[in-house]
PDB file of C-alpha atoms in Angstrom:
ATOM      1  CA  GLY A   1      82.348 102.585 156.583  1.00 84.00           C
ATOM      2  CA  ILE A   2      80.311 105.252 158.262  1.00 89.00           C
ATOM      3  CA  GLN A   3      81.784 108.691 158.787  1.00 93.00           C
ATOM      4  CA  VAL A   4      81.165 110.792 161.693  1.00 95.00           C
ATOM      5  CA  GLU A   5      81.794 114.658 161.986  1.00 97.00           C
ATOM      6  CA  GLN A   6      81.546 116.808 164.881  1.00 97.00           C
ATOM      7  CA  SER A   7      81.363 120.548 165.126  1.00 97.00           C
ATOM      8  CA  PRO A   8      82.892 122.763 166.448  1.00 97.00           C
ATOM      9  CA  PRO A   9      86.295 121.092 167.241  1.00 96.00           C
ATOM     10  CA  ASP A  10      86.905 123.515 170.164  1.00 97.00           C
ATOM     11  CA  LEU A  11      84.403 125.587 171.945  1.00 97.00           C
ATOM     12  CA  ILE A  12      85.209 128.116 174.733  1.00 97.00           C
ATOM     13  CA  LEU A  13      82.249 129.537 177.297  1.00 96.00           C
ATOM     14  CA  GLN A  14      81.623 131.531 180.188  1.00 97.00           C
ATOM     15  CA  GLU A  15      79.939 130.046 182.726  1.00 97.00           C
ATOM     16  CA  GLY A  16      75.913 130.380 182.420  1.00 97.00           C
ATOM     17  CA  ALA A  17      76.034 130.487 178.439  1.00 98.00           C
ATOM     18  CA  ASN A  18      74.207 128.054 176.446  1.00 97.00           C
ATOM     19  CA  SER A  19      75.921 126.067 173.500  1.00 97.00           C
ATOM     20  CA  THR A  20      75.008 123.643 170.830  1.00 98.00           C
ATOM     21  CA  LEU A  21      77.484 120.796 169.666  1.00 98.00           C
ATOM     22  CA  ARG A  22      76.665 119.173 166.642  1.00 98.00           C
ATOM     23  CA  CYS A  23      77.176 115.564 164.734  1.00 98.00           C
ATOM     24  CA  ASN A  24      76.656 114.741 161.012  1.00 98.00           C
ATOM     25  CA  PHE A  25      76.734 111.302 159.878  1.00 96.00           C
ATOM     26  CA  SER A  26      77.158 109.950 156.365  1.00 94.00           C
ATOM     27  CA  ASP A  27      74.658 107.148 156.489  1.00 90.00           C
ATOM     28  CA  SER A  28      71.404 105.910 158.083  1.00 88.00           C
ATOM     29  CA  VAL A  29      71.908 104.700 161.910  1.00 88.00           C
ATOM     30  CA  ASN A  30      70.024 102.896 164.199  1.00 86.00           C
ATOM     31  CA  ASN A  31      72.156 103.913 167.011  1.00 89.00           C
ATOM     32  CA  LEU A  32      73.643 107.221 168.103  1.00 93.00           C
ATOM     33  CA  GLN A  33      75.006 108.091 171.407  1.00 94.00           C
ATOM     34  CA  TRP A  34      76.500 111.272 173.173  1.00 97.00           C
ATOM     35  CA  PHE A  35      79.134 110.681 175.528  1.00 97.00           C
ATOM     36  CA  HIS A  36      81.107 113.272 178.086  1.00 98.00           C
ATOM     37  CA  GLN A  37      84.903 112.602 178.487  1.00 97.00           C
ATOM     38  CA  ASN A  38      85.728 114.689 181.722  1.00 96.00           C
ATOM     39  CA  PRO A  39      89.135 116.225 182.192  1.00 93.00           C
ATOM     40  CA  TRP A  40      90.447 113.151 183.996  1.00 94.00           C
ATOM     41  CA  GLY A  41      89.572 111.065 181.174  1.00 94.00           C
ATOM     42  CA  GLN A  42      86.534 109.273 182.730  1.00 95.00           C
ATOM     43  CA  LEU A  43      84.016 108.487 180.103  1.00 95.00           C
ATOM     44  CA  ILE A  44      80.181 108.727 180.548  1.00 94.00           C
ATOM     45  CA  ASN A  45      77.251 107.749 178.728  1.00 94.00           C
ATOM     46  CA  LEU A  46      74.984 110.875 178.044  1.00 96.00           C
ATOM     47  CA  PHE A  47      72.198 110.044 175.688  1.00 95.00           C
ATOM     48  CA  TYR A  48      71.126 107.269 173.406  1.00 93.00           C
ATOM     49  CA  ILE A  49      69.007 108.970 171.059  1.00 94.00           C
ATOM     50  CA  PRO A  50      68.939 107.420 167.267  1.00 92.00           C
ATOM     51  CA  SER A  51      65.711 109.848 166.699  1.00 93.00           C
ATOM     52  CA  GLY A  52      63.576 112.176 168.358  1.00 96.00           C
ATOM     53  CA  THR A  53      64.450 114.339 171.467  1.00 97.00           C
ATOM     54  CA  LYS A  54      65.649 113.707 174.981  1.00 97.00           C
ATOM     55  CA  GLN A  55      66.179 115.886 177.774  1.00 97.00           C
ATOM     56  CA  ASN A  56      68.419 114.987 180.997  1.00 96.00           C
ATOM     57  CA  GLY A  57      68.714 118.366 183.312  1.00 97.00           C
ATOM     58  CA  ARG A  58      70.420 121.041 181.633  1.00 97.00           C
ATOM     59  CA  LEU A  59      71.219 119.002 178.897  1.00 98.00           C
ATOM     60  CA  SER A  60      69.306 117.689 176.044  1.00 98.00           C
ATOM     61  CA  ALA A  61      69.791 116.074 172.541  1.00 98.00           C
ATOM     62  CA  THR A  62      67.779 116.147 169.189  1.00 98.00           C
ATOM     63  CA  THR A  63      68.609 113.550 166.360  1.00 97.00           C
ATOM     64  CA  VAL A  64      66.821 114.092 162.698  1.00 96.00           C
ATOM     65  CA  ALA A  65      67.810 110.698 161.435  1.00 92.00           C
ATOM     66  CA  THR A  66      66.507 111.581 157.994  1.00 93.00           C
ATOM     67  CA  GLU A  67      68.896 114.438 157.483  1.00 96.00           C
ATOM     68  CA  ARG A  68      71.809 112.533 159.153  1.00 96.00           C
ATOM     69  CA  TYR A  69      72.571 115.179 162.135  1.00 97.00           C
ATOM     70  CA  SER A  70      72.287 115.387 166.108  1.00 98.00           C
ATOM     71  CA  LEU A  71      72.566 118.047 168.307  1.00 98.00           C
ATOM     72  CA  LEU A  72      73.925 118.293 171.639  1.00 98.00           C
ATOM     73  CA  TYR A  73      72.168 121.220 173.709  1.00 98.00           C
ATOM     74  CA  ILE A  74      74.064 122.599 176.926  1.00 98.00           C
ATOM     75  CA  SER A  75      72.291 125.179 179.119  1.00 97.00           C
ATOM     76  CA  SER A  76      73.543 127.331 181.829  1.00 97.00           C
ATOM     77  CA  SER A  77      76.865 126.035 181.356  1.00 97.00           C
ATOM     78  CA  GLN A  78      78.885 125.038 184.634  1.00 97.00           C
ATOM     79  CA  THR A  79      82.412 124.530 184.901  1.00 97.00           C
ATOM     80  CA  THR A  80      81.732 120.814 185.513  1.00 96.00           C
ATOM     81  CA  ASP A  81      80.778 120.351 181.855  1.00 97.00           C
ATOM     82  CA  SER A  82      84.267 121.109 180.800  1.00 97.00           C
ATOM     83  CA  GLY A  83      85.675 118.259 178.890  1.00 97.00           C
ATOM     84  CA  VAL A  84      85.223 116.491 175.474  1.00 97.00           C
ATOM     85  CA  TYR A  85      81.983 115.354 173.795  1.00 98.00           C
ATOM     86  CA  PHE A  86      81.897 112.658 171.557  1.00 97.00           C
ATOM     87  CA  CYS A  87      78.989 111.560 169.461  1.00 97.00           C
ATOM     88  CA  ALA A  88      79.074 107.491 168.020  1.00 95.00           C
ATOM     89  CA  VAL A  89      76.844 106.113 165.594  1.00 93.00           C
ATOM     90  CA  GLY A  90      76.377 102.343 164.578  1.00 88.00           C
ATOM     91  CA  ASN A  91      73.977 100.793 161.937  1.00 77.00           C
ATOM     92  CA  ALA A  92      72.930  97.130 162.954  1.00 63.00           C
ATOM     93  CA  GLY A  93      73.076  94.593 160.485  1.00 58.00           C
ATOM     94  CA  GLY A  94      74.066  91.301 160.529  1.00 51.00           C
ATOM     95  CA  THR A  95      77.449  90.955 162.055  1.00 50.00           C
ATOM     96  CA  SER A  96      77.955  94.714 162.576  1.00 58.00           C
ATOM     97  CA  TYR A  97      75.349  94.998 165.396  1.00 74.00           C
ATOM     98  CA  GLY A  98      78.149  95.891 167.987  1.00 85.00           C
ATOM     99  CA  LYS A  99      80.104  98.237 165.929  1.00 88.00           C
ATOM    100  CA  LEU A 100      80.364 101.634 167.063  1.00 91.00           C
ATOM    101  CA  THR A 101      81.959 104.684 165.182  1.00 93.00           C
ATOM    102  CA  PHE A 102      83.177 107.853 167.198  1.00 95.00           C
ATOM    103  CA  GLY A 103      83.593 111.384 165.911  1.00 96.00           C
ATOM    104  CA  GLN A 104      86.612 113.319 166.882  1.00 96.00           C
ATOM    105  CA  GLY A 105      85.141 115.254 169.551  1.00 97.00           C
ATOM    106  CA  THR A 106      84.475 118.692 170.514  1.00 97.00           C
ATOM    107  CA  ILE A 107      86.717 119.942 173.297  1.00 97.00           C
ATOM    108  CA  LEU A 108      84.200 122.383 175.515  1.00 98.00           C
ATOM    109  CA  THR A 109      86.029 124.803 178.364  1.00 97.00           C
ATOM    110  CA  VAL A 110      83.848 126.587 180.682  1.00 97.00           C
ATOM    111  CA  HIS A 111      85.187 129.344 182.395  1.00 96.00           C
ATOM    112  CA  PRO A 112      84.150 130.545 185.899  1.00 95.00           C
TER     113      PRO A 112
ATOM    114  CA  GLU B   1      80.580  98.361 193.107  1.00 86.00           C
ATOM    115  CA  ALA B   2      79.900  97.692 189.777  1.00 84.00           C
ATOM    116  CA  GLN B   3      83.083  98.576 187.504  1.00 95.00           C
ATOM    117  CA  VAL B   4      85.206  97.884 184.328  1.00 97.00           C
ATOM    118  CA  THR B   5      88.770  97.120 185.544  1.00 97.00           C
ATOM    119  CA  GLN B   6      91.693  97.651 183.183  1.00 98.00           C
ATOM    120  CA  ASN B   7      95.255  96.770 184.146  1.00 98.00           C
ATOM    121  CA  PRO B   8      97.612  98.123 183.963  1.00 97.00           C
ATOM    122  CA  ARG B   9      96.965 101.713 183.870  1.00 97.00           C
ATOM    123  CA  TYR B  10     100.205 102.993 182.412  1.00 97.00           C
ATOM    124  CA  LEU B  11     103.139 100.712 180.462  1.00 96.00           C
ATOM    125  CA  ILE B  12     106.182 101.625 178.653  1.00 96.00           C
ATOM    126  CA  THR B  13     107.670  98.947 176.756  1.00 95.00           C
ATOM    127  CA  VAL B  14     109.586  98.379 173.685  1.00 95.00           C
ATOM    128  CA  THR B  15     108.865  97.247 170.178  1.00 96.00           C
ATOM    129  CA  GLY B  16     108.315  93.456 169.764  1.00 95.00           C
ATOM    130  CA  LYS B  17     107.489  92.603 173.253  1.00 96.00           C
ATOM    131  CA  LYS B  18     104.278  90.663 173.703  1.00 97.00           C
ATOM    132  CA  LEU B  19     101.830  92.492 176.042  1.00 97.00           C
ATOM    133  CA  THR B  20      98.268  91.804 176.990  1.00 98.00           C
ATOM    134  CA  VAL B  21      96.096  94.680 178.690  1.00 98.00           C
ATOM    135  CA  THR B  22      93.334  92.862 181.067  1.00 98.00           C
ATOM    136  CA  CYS B  23      89.783  94.010 181.168  1.00 98.00           C
ATOM    137  CA  SER B  24      87.218  92.535 183.783  1.00 98.00           C
ATOM    138  CA  GLN B  25      83.726  93.518 184.415  1.00 98.00           C
ATOM    139  CA  ASN B  26      81.602  92.434 187.417  1.00 96.00           C
ATOM    140  CA  MET B  27      77.893  93.192 186.262  1.00 95.00           C
ATOM    141  CA  ASN B  28      77.594  90.157 184.139  1.00 95.00           C
ATOM    142  CA  HIS B  29      77.555  92.083 180.788  1.00 95.00           C
ATOM    143  CA  GLU B  30      77.140  90.051 177.469  1.00 94.00           C
ATOM    144  CA  TYR B  31      78.710  92.846 175.423  1.00 95.00           C
ATOM    145  CA  MET B  32      82.498  93.866 176.130  1.00 96.00           C
ATOM    146  CA  SER B  33      84.625  96.397 173.462  1.00 97.00           C
ATOM    147  CA  TRP B  34      87.844  97.905 173.106  1.00 98.00           C
ATOM    148  CA  TYR B  35      88.752 101.137 171.891  1.00 98.00           C
ATOM    149  CA  ARG B  36      91.835 103.366 171.617  1.00 98.00           C
ATOM    150  CA  GLN B  37      91.781 107.045 171.720  1.00 97.00           C
ATOM    151  CA  ASP B  38      94.208 109.398 169.797  1.00 96.00           C
ATOM    152  CA  PRO B  39      94.354 112.897 169.747  1.00 90.00           C
ATOM    153  CA  GLY B  40      92.093 114.636 166.954  1.00 88.00           C
ATOM    154  CA  LEU B  41      90.937 111.008 166.235  1.00 90.00           C
ATOM    155  CA  GLY B  42      88.196 110.355 168.986  1.00 92.00           C
ATOM    156  CA  LEU B  43      87.938 107.084 170.028  1.00 96.00           C
ATOM    157  CA  ARG B  44      88.158 104.006 167.625  1.00 97.00           C
ATOM    158  CA  GLN B  45      86.773 100.692 168.247  1.00 96.00           C
ATOM    159  CA  ILE B  46      89.374  98.084 167.930  1.00 98.00           C
ATOM    160  CA  TYR B  47      87.288  94.835 168.559  1.00 97.00           C
ATOM    161  CA  TYR B  48      84.056  93.947 170.156  1.00 95.00           C
ATOM    162  CA  SER B  49      82.314  90.691 171.757  1.00 95.00           C
ATOM    163  CA  MET B  50      78.517  90.315 171.877  1.00 92.00           C
ATOM    164  CA  ASN B  51      79.134  87.196 174.530  1.00 92.00           C
ATOM    165  CA  VAL B  52      81.457  84.468 175.227  1.00 94.00           C
ATOM    166  CA  GLU B  53      83.267  82.984 172.061  1.00 90.00           C
ATOM    167  CA  VAL B  54      81.762  85.778 169.961  1.00 91.00           C
ATOM    168  CA  THR B  55      84.318  88.318 169.047  1.00 94.00           C
ATOM    169  CA  ASP B  56      84.453  90.775 165.888  1.00 93.00           C
ATOM    170  CA  LYS B  57      86.600  93.249 164.521  1.00 93.00           C
ATOM    171  CA  GLY B  58      85.890  97.038 165.153  1.00 93.00           C
ATOM    172  CA  ASP B  59      87.485  99.667 162.792  1.00 92.00           C
ATOM    173  CA  VAL B  60      91.095  99.288 163.739  1.00 96.00           C
ATOM    174  CA  PRO B  61      91.697  95.443 164.437  1.00 97.00           C
ATOM    175  CA  GLU B  62      95.186  95.265 162.929  1.00 97.00           C
ATOM    176  CA  GLY B  63      97.970  94.369 165.463  1.00 97.00           C
ATOM    177  CA  TYR B  64      95.659  93.356 168.067  1.00 98.00           C
ATOM    178  CA  LYS B  65      93.986  90.046 169.243  1.00 98.00           C
ATOM    179  CA  VAL B  66      91.174  89.632 171.899  1.00 98.00           C
ATOM    180  CA  SER B  67      89.854  86.554 173.382  1.00 96.00           C
ATOM    181  CA  ARG B  68      86.409  86.107 175.379  1.00 97.00           C
ATOM    182  CA  LYS B  69      86.726  82.715 177.225  1.00 96.00           C
ATOM    183  CA  GLU B  70      84.533  83.638 180.066  1.00 96.00           C
ATOM    184  CA  LYS B  71      82.038  86.568 180.264  1.00 96.00           C
ATOM    185  CA  ARG B  72      83.873  88.776 182.873  1.00 97.00           C
ATOM    186  CA  ASN B  73      86.955  88.931 180.909  1.00 98.00           C
ATOM    187  CA  PHE B  74      88.187  90.509 177.613  1.00 98.00           C
ATOM    188  CA  PRO B  75      91.901  90.995 177.433  1.00 98.00           C
ATOM    189  CA  LEU B  76      93.524  92.921 174.568  1.00 98.00           C
ATOM    190  CA  ILE B  77      96.643  91.432 173.335  1.00 98.00           C
ATOM    191  CA  LEU B  78      99.529  93.097 171.569  1.00 97.00           C
ATOM    192  CA  GLU B  79     101.676  90.232 169.895  1.00 95.00           C
ATOM    193  CA  SER B  80     104.254  92.486 168.624  1.00 96.00           C
ATOM    194  CA  PRO B  81     103.705  95.768 169.790  1.00 97.00           C
ATOM    195  CA  SER B  82     104.911  98.552 167.400  1.00 97.00           C
ATOM    196  CA  PRO B  83     105.285 102.664 168.239  1.00 97.00           C
ATOM    197  CA  ASN B  84     102.093 103.390 166.215  1.00 96.00           C
ATOM    198  CA  GLN B  85     100.125 101.421 169.004  1.00 98.00           C
ATOM    199  CA  THR B  86     101.151 103.931 171.407  1.00 98.00           C
ATOM    200  CA  SER B  87      97.710 105.301 172.602  1.00 98.00           C
ATOM    201  CA  LEU B  88      94.931 105.660 175.437  1.00 98.00           C
ATOM    202  CA  TYR B  89      93.149 102.458 175.505  1.00 98.00           C
ATOM    203  CA  PHE B  90      89.654 101.939 176.979  1.00 98.00           C
ATOM    204  CA  CYS B  91      87.615  98.568 177.699  1.00 98.00           C
ATOM    205  CA  ALA B  92      83.656  99.090 178.022  1.00 97.00           C
ATOM    206  CA  SER B  93      80.944  96.788 178.815  1.00 96.00           C
ATOM    207  CA  ARG B  94      77.087  96.722 178.601  1.00 93.00           C
ATOM    208  CA  PRO B  95      74.013  94.288 179.230  1.00 91.00           C
ATOM    209  CA  GLY B  96      73.023  92.639 176.062  1.00 82.00           C
ATOM    210  CA  GLY B  97      69.599  93.571 174.375  1.00 74.00           C
ATOM    211  CA  GLY B  98      70.610  96.710 172.501  1.00 78.00           C
ATOM    212  CA  TRP B  99      72.540 100.124 172.497  1.00 81.00           C
ATOM    213  CA  ASN B 100      69.439 101.513 174.730  1.00 81.00           C
ATOM    214  CA  GLN B 101      71.692  99.951 177.462  1.00 83.00           C
ATOM    215  CA  PRO B 102      74.349 102.390 178.440  1.00 87.00           C
ATOM    216  CA  GLN B 103      78.314 101.686 178.215  1.00 90.00           C
ATOM    217  CA  HIS B 104      80.442 101.506 181.433  1.00 94.00           C
ATOM    218  CA  PHE B 105      83.933 102.155 180.663  1.00 96.00           C
ATOM    219  CA  GLY B 106      87.003 101.496 182.675  1.00 97.00           C
ATOM    220  CA  ASP B 107      89.685 104.187 183.710  1.00 96.00           C
ATOM    221  CA  GLY B 108      91.690 103.632 180.823  1.00 97.00           C
ATOM    222  CA  THR B 109      95.235 102.136 180.006  1.00 98.00           C
ATOM    223  CA  ARG B 110      97.796 104.553 178.721  1.00 97.00           C
ATOM    224  CA  LEU B 111     100.602 102.417 176.526  1.00 97.00           C
ATOM    225  CA  SER B 112     104.008 103.901 175.115  1.00 97.00           C
ATOM    226  CA  ILE B 113     105.566 101.489 172.880  1.00 97.00           C
ATOM    227  CA  LEU B 114     109.230 102.741 172.287  1.00 96.00           C
TER     228      LEU B 114
END
């Protein structure tokens, strides 16, 4: 199956700093998503971005599908950005349309 | 309030004692899915369902069963739980039509199998 690798595994920032999280995947995809899991365990969709660039406030994401990677940018980080960021991918085809494979996550800690 | 509800939230049980984790959504979503989360491994998909009576295996289906008899419910069944199924479990749902529709996650169920 498709492999997903995220880097770095851990990231510690001071409030106000910018950061870039990376997601590499081993096969062509037509579904790529970024999620945030807050310190209380709740999971939230951030982006659906199989290709191109999207922005939502201080967060933006870029996927270069031909080179099999995606980047999540966090600008002017805040303590509320702390948590785990997951990338997840899928390649629809036949009965696999609903499958989703996650990376191992990047643990982000933002200090005040 | 639109939500995905999982029960129980916490459970400690013993090896071999059948258990069911329920998942219910009130958003009339076609798609539902179960994931387990383990340290260092991220989330791994167990089973998913594209609609009523349609279920498919994810990446780690061994030891689990599911059913989708009605749209709102998608229970996860462990017929003979073992300690390696100790984990944090999440249920999720989304509308049909594709992954551009965001998933809504439940709050998680922490299972400990002794």
